[in-house]
mmCIF file of C-alpha atoms in Angstrom:
data_model
loop_
_atom_site.group_PDB
_atom_site.id
_atom_site.type_symbol
_atom_site.label_atom_id
_atom_site.label_comp_id
_atom_site.label_asym_id
_atom_site.label_seq_id
_atom_site.Cartn_x
_atom_site.Cartn_y
_atom_site.Cartn_z
ATOM 1 C CA MET A 3 15.641 -19.244 -1.036
ATOM 2 C CA GLU A 4 15.696 -16.225 -3.363
ATOM 3 C CA ALA A 5 15.251 -18.475 -5.798
ATOM 4 C CA PHE A 6 12.260 -19.594 -4.286
ATOM 5 C CA ILE A 7 10.660 -16.435 -3.199
ATOM 6 C CA GLN A 8 10.906 -15.315 -6.833
ATOM 7 C CA SER A 9 9.090 -17.885 -7.951
ATOM 8 C CA LEU A 10 6.000 -17.636 -5.502
ATOM 9 C CA PRO A 11 3.358 -15.642 -7.341
ATOM 10 C CA LYS A 12 2.826 -12.853 -5.326
ATOM 11 C CA THR A 13 0.646 -10.076 -4.785
ATOM 12 C CA GLU A 14 1.343 -6.130 -3.943
ATOM 13 C CA THR A 15 -1.746 -4.761 -1.329
ATOM 14 C CA HIS A 16 -0.272 -1.948 0.002
ATOM 15 C CA LEU A 17 1.137 0.807 -3.008
ATOM 16 C CA HIS A 18 0.822 4.225 -2.896
ATOM 17 C CA ILE A 19 1.507 5.112 -6.582
ATOM 18 C CA GLU A 20 2.839 8.280 -6.182
ATOM 19 C CA GLY A 21 5.177 7.186 -3.689
ATOM 20 C CA ALA A 22 6.158 4.116 -6.203
ATOM 21 C CA LEU A 23 7.688 6.640 -8.652
ATOM 22 C CA PRO A 24 10.477 4.712 -9.986
ATOM 23 C CA TYR A 25 13.472 7.123 -9.022
ATOM 24 C CA ASP A 26 15.744 6.127 -11.753
ATOM 25 C CA LEU A 27 12.915 8.266 -14.065
ATOM 26 C CA LEU A 28 13.588 11.294 -12.106
ATOM 27 C CA HIS A 29 16.860 10.928 -12.385
ATOM 28 C CA ASP A 30 17.180 10.706 -16.241
ATOM 29 C CA TRP A 31 14.411 13.478 -16.129
ATOM 30 C CA ARG A 32 16.337 15.857 -14.438
ATOM 31 C CA PRO A 33 19.863 14.300 -13.278
ATOM 32 C CA GLU A 34 20.938 17.971 -11.684
ATOM 33 C CA GLN A 35 17.850 17.979 -9.393
ATOM 34 C CA TYR A 36 17.579 14.324 -8.632
ATOM 35 C CA PRO A 37 21.351 12.927 -8.178
ATOM 36 C CA ALA A 38 21.457 9.174 -8.333
ATOM 37 C CA ASN A 39 22.056 8.382 -4.487
ATOM 38 C CA PRO A 40 20.690 10.480 -2.300
ATOM 39 C CA PRO A 41 21.031 9.842 1.159
ATOM 40 C CA PHE A 42 17.491 9.384 1.961
ATOM 41 C CA ARG A 43 17.209 6.101 -0.623
ATOM 42 C CA GLU A 44 20.012 4.694 1.511
ATOM 43 C CA ARG A 45 18.798 1.216 3.765
ATOM 44 C CA SER A 46 20.278 2.943 6.735
ATOM 45 C CA TYR A 47 18.148 6.176 6.601
ATOM 46 C CA ARG A 48 15.678 6.973 8.898
ATOM 47 C CA TYR A 49 12.814 9.746 8.919
ATOM 48 C CA ALA A 50 12.837 11.632 11.947
ATOM 49 C CA THR A 51 8.873 12.492 11.876
ATOM 50 C CA PHE A 52 6.049 11.312 9.548
ATOM 51 C CA PRO A 53 6.140 15.054 8.281
ATOM 52 C CA ASP A 54 9.929 14.876 7.389
ATOM 53 C CA PHE A 55 8.909 11.910 5.240
ATOM 54 C CA GLU A 56 6.238 13.319 3.874
ATOM 55 C CA SER A 57 7.959 16.418 2.618
ATOM 56 C CA ILE A 58 10.882 14.405 0.805
ATOM 57 C CA LEU A 59 8.091 11.926 -0.511
ATOM 58 C CA LEU A 60 6.237 15.007 -2.233
ATOM 59 C CA ASP A 61 9.193 16.760 -2.962
ATOM 60 C CA ASN A 62 10.227 13.904 -5.718
ATOM 61 C CA ALA A 63 6.736 12.846 -6.858
ATOM 62 C CA LEU A 64 4.401 15.832 -7.214
ATOM 63 C CA PRO A 65 6.726 17.422 -10.006
ATOM 64 C CA TRP A 66 6.498 14.607 -11.926
ATOM 65 C CA PHE A 67 2.635 14.158 -11.638
ATOM 66 C CA THR A 68 1.181 17.003 -13.637
ATOM 67 C CA ASN A 69 -1.091 15.070 -15.880
ATOM 68 C CA ALA A 70 -2.944 11.760 -16.573
ATOM 69 C CA GLU A 71 -0.083 10.729 -18.954
ATOM 70 C CA SER A 72 2.800 11.090 -16.300
ATOM 71 C CA TYR A 73 1.198 8.512 -14.364
ATOM 72 C CA HIS A 74 0.455 6.429 -16.956
ATOM 73 C CA GLU A 75 4.605 6.467 -17.948
ATOM 74 C CA ALA A 76 5.199 6.158 -14.246
ATOM 75 C CA CYS A 77 3.061 2.926 -14.262
ATOM 76 C CA LYS A 78 4.133 1.138 -17.348
ATOM 77 C CA VAL A 79 7.571 0.577 -15.537
ATOM 78 C CA ILE A 80 6.696 0.165 -11.950
ATOM 79 C CA PHE A 81 4.066 -2.300 -13.424
ATOM 80 C CA ALA A 82 6.748 -4.008 -15.537
ATOM 81 C CA ARG A 83 9.013 -4.571 -12.582
ATOM 82 C CA HIS A 84 6.209 -6.032 -10.768
ATOM 83 C CA LEU A 85 6.128 -8.672 -13.213
ATOM 84 C CA GLU A 86 9.948 -8.802 -12.910
ATOM 85 C CA GLN A 87 9.118 -10.511 -9.809
ATOM 86 C CA ASN A 88 6.333 -12.353 -10.492
ATOM 87 C CA VAL A 89 4.398 -10.350 -8.925
ATOM 88 C CA ARG A 90 0.637 -10.969 -10.500
ATOM 89 C CA TYR A 91 -1.615 -8.629 -8.892
ATOM 90 C CA VAL A 92 -1.587 -5.257 -7.409
ATOM 91 C CA GLU A 93 -3.765 -2.770 -5.253
ATOM 92 C CA THR A 94 -3.021 0.520 -5.442
ATOM 93 C CA SER A 95 -3.791 3.617 -4.558
ATOM 94 C CA PHE A 96 -3.416 7.673 -6.035
ATOM 95 C CA HIS A 97 -3.857 10.810 -3.690
ATOM 96 C CA LEU A 98 -7.266 12.043 -3.838
ATOM 97 C CA GLN A 99 -5.564 15.800 -3.631
ATOM 98 C CA VAL A 100 -3.868 15.174 -6.273
ATOM 99 C CA THR A 101 -6.804 15.520 -8.887
ATOM 100 C CA GLY A 102 -7.128 19.270 -7.583
ATOM 101 C CA PHE A 103 -3.703 19.867 -7.486
ATOM 102 C CA ILE A 104 -2.967 19.197 -11.313
ATOM 103 C CA ASN A 105 -7.009 19.532 -12.362
ATOM 104 C CA VAL A 106 -7.454 16.012 -13.671
ATOM 105 C CA PRO A 107 -10.605 14.315 -13.255
ATOM 106 C CA GLY A 108 -9.866 10.595 -10.220
ATOM 107 C CA PRO A 109 -11.501 8.737 -13.192
ATOM 108 C CA GLU A 110 -8.789 9.962 -15.848
ATOM 109 C CA ILE A 111 -5.987 9.313 -13.826
ATOM 110 C CA ILE A 112 -7.356 5.618 -12.958
ATOM 111 C CA ASP A 113 -8.126 4.869 -16.796
ATOM 112 C CA ALA A 114 -4.322 5.996 -17.092
ATOM 113 C CA ILE A 115 -2.977 4.067 -14.611
ATOM 114 C CA ARG A 116 -5.413 0.623 -15.452
ATOM 115 C CA SER A 117 -4.046 1.244 -19.007
ATOM 116 C CA ALA A 118 -0.523 1.176 -18.018
ATOM 117 C CA ALA A 119 -1.157 -2.847 -16.785
ATOM 118 C CA PRO A 120 0.420 -5.576 -18.729
ATOM 119 C CA ALA A 121 -2.000 -8.353 -19.531
ATOM 120 C CA GLU A 122 -0.254 -10.703 -17.187
ATOM 121 C CA LEU A 123 -0.918 -8.174 -14.215
ATOM 122 C CA GLU A 124 -3.995 -7.813 -12.323
ATOM 123 C CA VAL A 125 -4.415 -4.030 -11.204
ATOM 124 C CA ARG A 126 -6.936 -2.438 -8.999
ATOM 125 C CA VAL A 127 -6.936 1.469 -8.530
ATOM 126 C CA PHE A 128 -7.935 2.956 -5.256
ATOM 127 C CA THR A 129 -7.942 6.576 -4.283
ATOM 128 C CA GLY A 130 -6.578 7.863 -0.695
ATOM 129 C CA MET A 131 -8.185 10.859 1.287
ATOM 130 C CA LEU A 132 -6.579 12.465 4.388
ATOM 131 C CA ARG A 133 -8.716 12.063 7.521
ATOM 132 C CA SER A 134 -9.471 16.193 7.142
ATOM 133 C CA ASP A 135 -10.697 15.713 3.335
ATOM 134 C CA LEU A 136 -14.482 15.448 4.295
ATOM 135 C CA THR A 137 -14.555 18.885 5.578
ATOM 136 C CA GLY A 138 -12.622 20.334 2.803
ATOM 137 C CA ASP A 139 -12.584 21.252 -0.257
ATOM 138 C CA LEU A 140 -12.657 17.654 -1.467
ATOM 139 C CA ARG A 141 -16.159 16.471 -0.101
ATOM 140 C CA PRO A 142 -17.980 17.164 -3.056
ATOM 141 C CA THR A 143 -15.633 14.862 -4.945
ATOM 142 C CA ILE A 144 -15.765 12.840 -2.323
ATOM 143 C CA ASP A 145 -19.515 12.596 -2.565
ATOM 144 C CA GLU A 146 -19.267 11.131 -6.155
ATOM 145 C CA LEU A 147 -16.788 8.606 -5.772
ATOM 146 C CA HIS A 148 -19.379 5.475 -5.322
ATOM 147 C CA THR A 149 -20.019 6.779 -9.431
ATOM 148 C CA TRP A 150 -16.690 5.722 -10.133
ATOM 149 C CA GLU A 151 -16.519 3.026 -12.356
ATOM 150 C CA HIS A 152 -13.337 1.799 -12.201
ATOM 151 C CA LEU A 153 -12.364 2.639 -8.620
ATOM 152 C CA SER A 154 -11.909 -0.395 -6.468
ATOM 153 C CA GLY A 155 -12.095 1.235 -3.379
ATOM 154 C CA ILE A 156 -10.530 3.808 -0.961
ATOM 155 C CA ASP A 157 -8.104 4.459 1.979
ATOM 156 C CA LEU A 158 -8.047 6.618 4.828
ATOM 157 C CA HIS A 159 -4.672 7.695 4.902
ATOM 158 C CA GLY A 160 -1.764 10.301 5.875
ATOM 159 C CA PHE A 161 -0.843 11.816 9.606
ATOM 160 C CA GLU A 162 -2.641 9.275 11.617
ATOM 161 C CA LEU A 163 -2.532 11.678 15.075
ATOM 162 C CA MET A 164 -5.294 13.569 13.109
ATOM 163 C CA LYS A 165 -8.994 12.849 14.165
ATOM 164 C CA THR A 166 -10.939 10.617 11.769
ATOM 165 C CA GLU A 167 -13.894 13.254 11.146
ATOM 166 C CA SER A 168 -17.384 11.734 12.401
ATOM 167 C CA GLY A 169 -19.136 11.914 8.960
ATOM 168 C CA THR A 170 -16.317 9.339 7.451
ATOM 169 C CA ALA A 171 -18.001 5.998 8.672
ATOM 170 C CA GLU A 172 -20.927 7.108 7.162
ATOM 171 C CA VAL A 173 -19.284 7.871 3.483
ATOM 172 C CA TRP A 174 -17.264 4.083 3.942
ATOM 173 C CA GLN A 175 -20.580 2.349 4.685
ATOM 174 C CA ARG A 176 -21.907 4.150 1.033
ATOM 175 C CA LEU A 177 -18.896 2.884 -0.990
ATOM 176 C CA ARG A 178 -19.510 -0.884 0.901
ATOM 177 C CA GLU A 179 -22.997 -0.538 -0.915
ATOM 178 C CA VAL A 180 -22.166 -0.222 -4.129
ATOM 179 C CA GLY A 181 -19.079 -2.590 -4.146
ATOM 180 C CA LYS A 182 -15.937 -0.355 -3.297
ATOM 181 C CA VAL A 183 -13.341 -2.048 -0.651
ATOM 182 C CA THR A 184 -12.767 0.018 1.886
ATOM 183 C CA LYS A 185 -9.178 0.684 3.680
ATOM 184 C CA CYS A 186 -7.630 2.561 6.468
ATOM 185 C CA HIS A 187 -3.968 3.180 7.712
ATOM 186 C CA ALA A 188 -4.069 2.723 11.747
ATOM 187 C CA GLY A 189 -1.754 1.521 13.701
ATOM 188 C CA GLU A 190 1.512 3.081 12.437
ATOM 189 C CA PHE A 191 2.128 6.706 14.424
ATOM 190 C CA ASP A 192 -0.615 5.846 16.817
ATOM 191 C CA GLY A 193 -1.583 2.929 18.916
ATOM 192 C CA ALA A 194 -3.884 -0.185 19.023
ATOM 193 C CA GLN A 195 -6.785 2.258 19.877
ATOM 194 C CA ARG A 196 -6.864 3.744 15.968
ATOM 195 C CA VAL A 197 -7.031 -0.052 14.793
ATOM 196 C CA ARG A 198 -10.265 -0.758 16.995
ATOM 197 C CA GLU A 199 -11.488 2.376 15.560
ATOM 198 C CA ALA A 200 -10.899 1.274 12.168
ATOM 199 C CA ILE A 201 -12.660 -2.234 12.586
ATOM 200 C CA GLU A 202 -15.765 -1.160 14.691
ATOM 201 C CA GLU A 203 -16.386 2.399 13.770
ATOM 202 C CA LEU A 204 -15.606 2.687 9.963
ATOM 203 C CA GLY A 205 -15.903 -1.575 9.639
ATOM 204 C CA VAL A 206 -13.469 -2.093 7.060
ATOM 205 C CA THR A 207 -11.700 -5.241 7.082
ATOM 206 C CA ARG A 208 -8.284 -4.038 5.301
ATOM 207 C CA ILE A 209 -5.775 -2.413 7.663
ATOM 208 C CA GLN A 210 -2.766 -0.910 6.213
ATOM 209 C CA HIS A 211 -0.085 -1.283 8.729
ATOM 210 C CA GLY A 212 -1.471 -2.797 11.887
ATOM 211 C CA VAL A 213 1.759 -2.882 13.196
ATOM 212 C CA ARG A 214 0.719 -1.179 16.919
ATOM 213 C CA ALA A 215 -2.188 -3.606 17.339
ATOM 214 C CA ILE A 216 0.270 -5.736 19.238
ATOM 215 C CA GLU A 217 0.123 -3.138 22.270
ATOM 216 C CA ASP A 218 -3.406 -4.591 22.833
ATOM 217 C CA SER A 219 -4.256 -8.405 22.774
ATOM 218 C CA GLU A 220 -7.996 -7.544 23.135
ATOM 219 C CA VAL A 221 -7.087 -5.584 19.504
ATOM 220 C CA VAL A 222 -5.227 -8.264 17.799
ATOM 221 C CA ALA A 223 -8.156 -11.008 18.526
ATOM 222 C CA LEU A 224 -10.527 -8.450 17.117
ATOM 223 C CA ALA A 225 -9.243 -8.232 14.447
ATOM 224 C CA ALA A 226 -8.477 -11.840 14.136
ATOM 225 C CA GLU A 227 -12.542 -13.100 15.192
ATOM 226 C CA ARG A 228 -13.544 -10.237 12.141
ATOM 227 C CA ALA A 229 -11.214 -11.929 9.719
ATOM 228 C CA VAL A 230 -9.545 -8.397 8.959
ATOM 229 C CA THR A 231 -6.118 -8.388 7.070
ATOM 230 C CA PHE A 232 -3.233 -6.255 7.665
ATOM 231 C CA ASP A 233 -1.387 -5.094 4.674
ATOM 232 C CA MET A 234 1.436 -4.987 6.244
ATOM 233 C CA CYS A 235 5.083 -2.994 5.189
ATOM 234 C CA PRO A 236 8.312 -4.004 7.224
ATOM 235 C CA ILE A 237 10.648 -2.099 5.186
ATOM 236 C CA SER A 238 8.937 1.515 5.613
ATOM 237 C CA ASN A 239 8.263 0.890 9.067
ATOM 238 C CA VAL A 240 12.050 0.172 10.027
ATOM 239 C CA GLY A 241 12.584 3.414 8.171
ATOM 240 C CA LEU A 242 10.043 5.731 9.352
ATOM 241 C CA GLN A 243 10.860 4.075 13.136
ATOM 242 C CA VAL A 244 7.438 2.494 13.983
ATOM 243 C CA VAL A 245 9.607 -0.602 15.272
ATOM 244 C CA PRO A 246 13.938 -0.536 15.560
ATOM 245 C CA SER A 247 14.594 -3.053 13.278
ATOM 246 C CA ILE A 248 12.993 -6.060 11.484
ATOM 247 C CA ALA A 249 13.953 -8.283 13.984
ATOM 248 C CA GLU A 250 11.467 -6.558 16.293
ATOM 249 C CA HIS A 251 8.834 -6.494 13.649
ATOM 250 C CA PRO A 252 5.600 -8.035 15.284
ATOM 251 C CA ILE A 253 3.992 -9.808 11.687
ATOM 252 C CA ARG A 254 5.075 -13.230 12.951
ATOM 253 C CA LYS A 255 3.469 -12.489 16.114
ATOM 254 C CA LEU A 256 0.504 -11.250 14.382
ATOM 255 C CA MET A 257 0.141 -14.366 12.099
ATOM 256 C CA GLU A 258 0.408 -16.603 15.021
ATOM 257 C CA ALA A 259 -2.665 -14.841 16.540
ATOM 258 C CA GLY A 260 -4.741 -15.722 13.749
ATOM 259 C CA ILE A 261 -4.745 -12.559 11.544
ATOM 260 C CA ASN A 262 -4.083 -12.814 7.798
ATOM 261 C CA CYS A 263 -1.122 -10.222 7.083
ATOM 262 C CA THR A 264 0.496 -9.370 3.496
ATOM 263 C CA VAL A 265 3.578 -7.606 2.431
ATOM 264 C CA SER A 266 3.893 -5.143 0.406
ATOM 265 C CA THR A 267 6.430 -2.069 -0.205
ATOM 266 C CA ASP A 268 4.175 1.154 0.824
ATOM 267 C CA ASP A 269 6.421 4.209 -1.048
ATOM 268 C CA PRO A 270 9.362 2.661 -2.561
ATOM 269 C CA LEU A 271 10.539 5.920 -3.795
ATOM 270 C CA CYS A 272 11.426 6.740 -0.476
ATOM 271 C CA PHE A 273 12.657 3.208 0.265
ATOM 272 C CA ALA A 274 14.104 2.195 -2.634
ATOM 273 C CA ASN A 275 12.544 -1.664 -1.601
ATOM 274 C CA THR A 276 11.004 -4.124 -3.545
ATOM 275 C CA ILE A 277 8.803 -6.791 -3.051
ATOM 276 C CA ASN A 278 11.465 -9.524 -3.658
ATOM 277 C CA GLU A 279 13.550 -7.629 -0.768
ATOM 278 C CA GLU A 280 10.418 -7.592 1.851
ATOM 279 C CA TYR A 281 10.563 -11.460 1.575
ATOM 280 C CA THR A 282 14.277 -11.871 1.658
ATOM 281 C CA THR A 283 14.346 -9.270 4.652
ATOM 282 C CA LEU A 284 12.132 -11.636 6.229
ATOM 283 C CA ALA A 285 14.222 -14.469 5.694
ATOM 284 C CA ALA A 286 17.232 -12.785 6.732
ATOM 285 C CA GLU A 287 16.391 -10.930 9.939
ATOM 286 C CA LEU A 288 13.318 -12.777 10.746
ATOM 287 C CA ASN A 289 14.225 -15.983 10.103
ATOM 288 C CA PHE A 290 11.107 -16.590 8.021
ATOM 289 C CA THR A 291 10.882 -20.286 6.630
ATOM 290 C CA ARG A 292 9.980 -21.007 3.385
ATOM 291 C CA ALA A 293 6.507 -22.109 4.399
ATOM 292 C CA GLU A 294 5.840 -18.923 6.019
ATOM 293 C CA LEU A 295 6.809 -16.971 2.927
ATOM 294 C CA ALA A 296 4.255 -19.299 1.294
ATOM 295 C CA GLN A 297 1.860 -18.268 3.865
ATOM 296 C CA ILE A 298 2.583 -14.681 3.098
ATOM 297 C CA ALA A 299 1.905 -14.816 -0.289
ATOM 298 C CA ARG A 300 -1.134 -16.934 0.420
ATOM 299 C CA ASN A 301 -2.285 -14.423 2.471
ATOM 300 C CA GLY A 302 -2.565 -11.923 -0.624
ATOM 301 C CA TRP A 303 -4.233 -14.263 -2.710
ATOM 302 C CA ARG A 304 -7.352 -14.682 -0.188
ATOM 303 C CA VAL A 305 -8.083 -10.444 -0.135
ATOM 304 C CA ALA A 306 -7.364 -10.508 -3.862
ATOM 305 C CA ASP A 307 -10.190 -9.022 -5.660
ATOM 306 C CA ILE A 308 -10.192 -11.558 -8.514
ATOM 307 C CA SER A 309 -12.196 -15.050 -9.490
ATOM 308 C CA GLU A 310 -12.281 -18.076 -7.084
ATOM 309 C CA ASP A 311 -10.619 -19.894 -9.992
ATOM 310 C CA LYS A 312 -7.568 -17.735 -10.222
ATOM 311 C CA ARG A 313 -7.654 -17.729 -6.528
ATOM 312 C CA VAL A 314 -7.588 -21.694 -6.418
ATOM 313 C CA ALA A 315 -5.002 -21.606 -9.075
ATOM 314 C CA TYR A 316 -2.534 -19.419 -7.489
ATOM 315 C CA LEU A 317 -2.496 -21.152 -4.579
ATOM 316 C CA ASP A 318 -2.074 -24.428 -5.386
ATOM 317 C CA GLU A 319 0.719 -23.122 -7.701
ATOM 318 C CA ILE A 320 2.179 -22.047 -3.908
ATOM 319 C CA ALA A 321 1.503 -25.443 -2.760
ATOM 320 C CA THR A 322 3.452 -27.215 -5.374
ATOM 321 C CA LEU A 323 6.051 -24.915 -4.617
ATOM 322 C CA GLU A 324 5.830 -25.624 -1.220
ATOM 323 C CA ALA A 325 6.319 -29.891 -1.550
#
């Protein structure tokens, strides 16, 4: 099974670049500050709350990401490890707030990330904003995102229990009109109603997580009818106690209901996970078959921002492996 998973041409469509910082870079950089095996990276570790998780992530990531070059250096390692697992397409996002923290324009961060990608890996760069950013100091930056040439799209992330500002839908629509992809974190720490909000009010077809949509059959049906993709992160969901265990994760039920579910790592800095481990964990703990794992791989290619010729080639490659 591990050999089959390795052979699958895979995508990663839900990856926060600050949360993907390879921990060994931190340890090599400042070993006295970042011990080799911190407790939060143990597979058994559970984050008590989202703020606890966010605190650990920021405490570890922010000291590293101080300029565009630091993004480039981290991404070279991140993307090389993607290739080692036969991941050939990545959608990653950087936190929009960082542009203010380090006083580096977003386009420079985007260029630093993109220039770190090896030729064999397609990389699309998004930015992520908090639900409250629309009414804060970042509003002028948000209003110019449509002009950022190499920005693939935007994601609404952060603490889901915060209200979504009323002007968000207008911003999302403006970005879609110039070809940017809009995403939204929903159905992770709040219920199915936030998935409905993201689909019906924000107009997104890419939900990050979507786990708790399973709590409302009408929302599940809505997502299937609108051809919405759930970019899911099972190991993250367990670590953050969104679900008690992989065995109780609703990914199979959602797929059976007609939802296009992908699998990604979310924040491997905090979960010490890899794409291959996400697949092997589904096989080991949810008894996913080769056909189901191949379907997850196909689902990623269905939404990938690539030419139709490449999409067909990857889908054919997966079909050959299944035969």
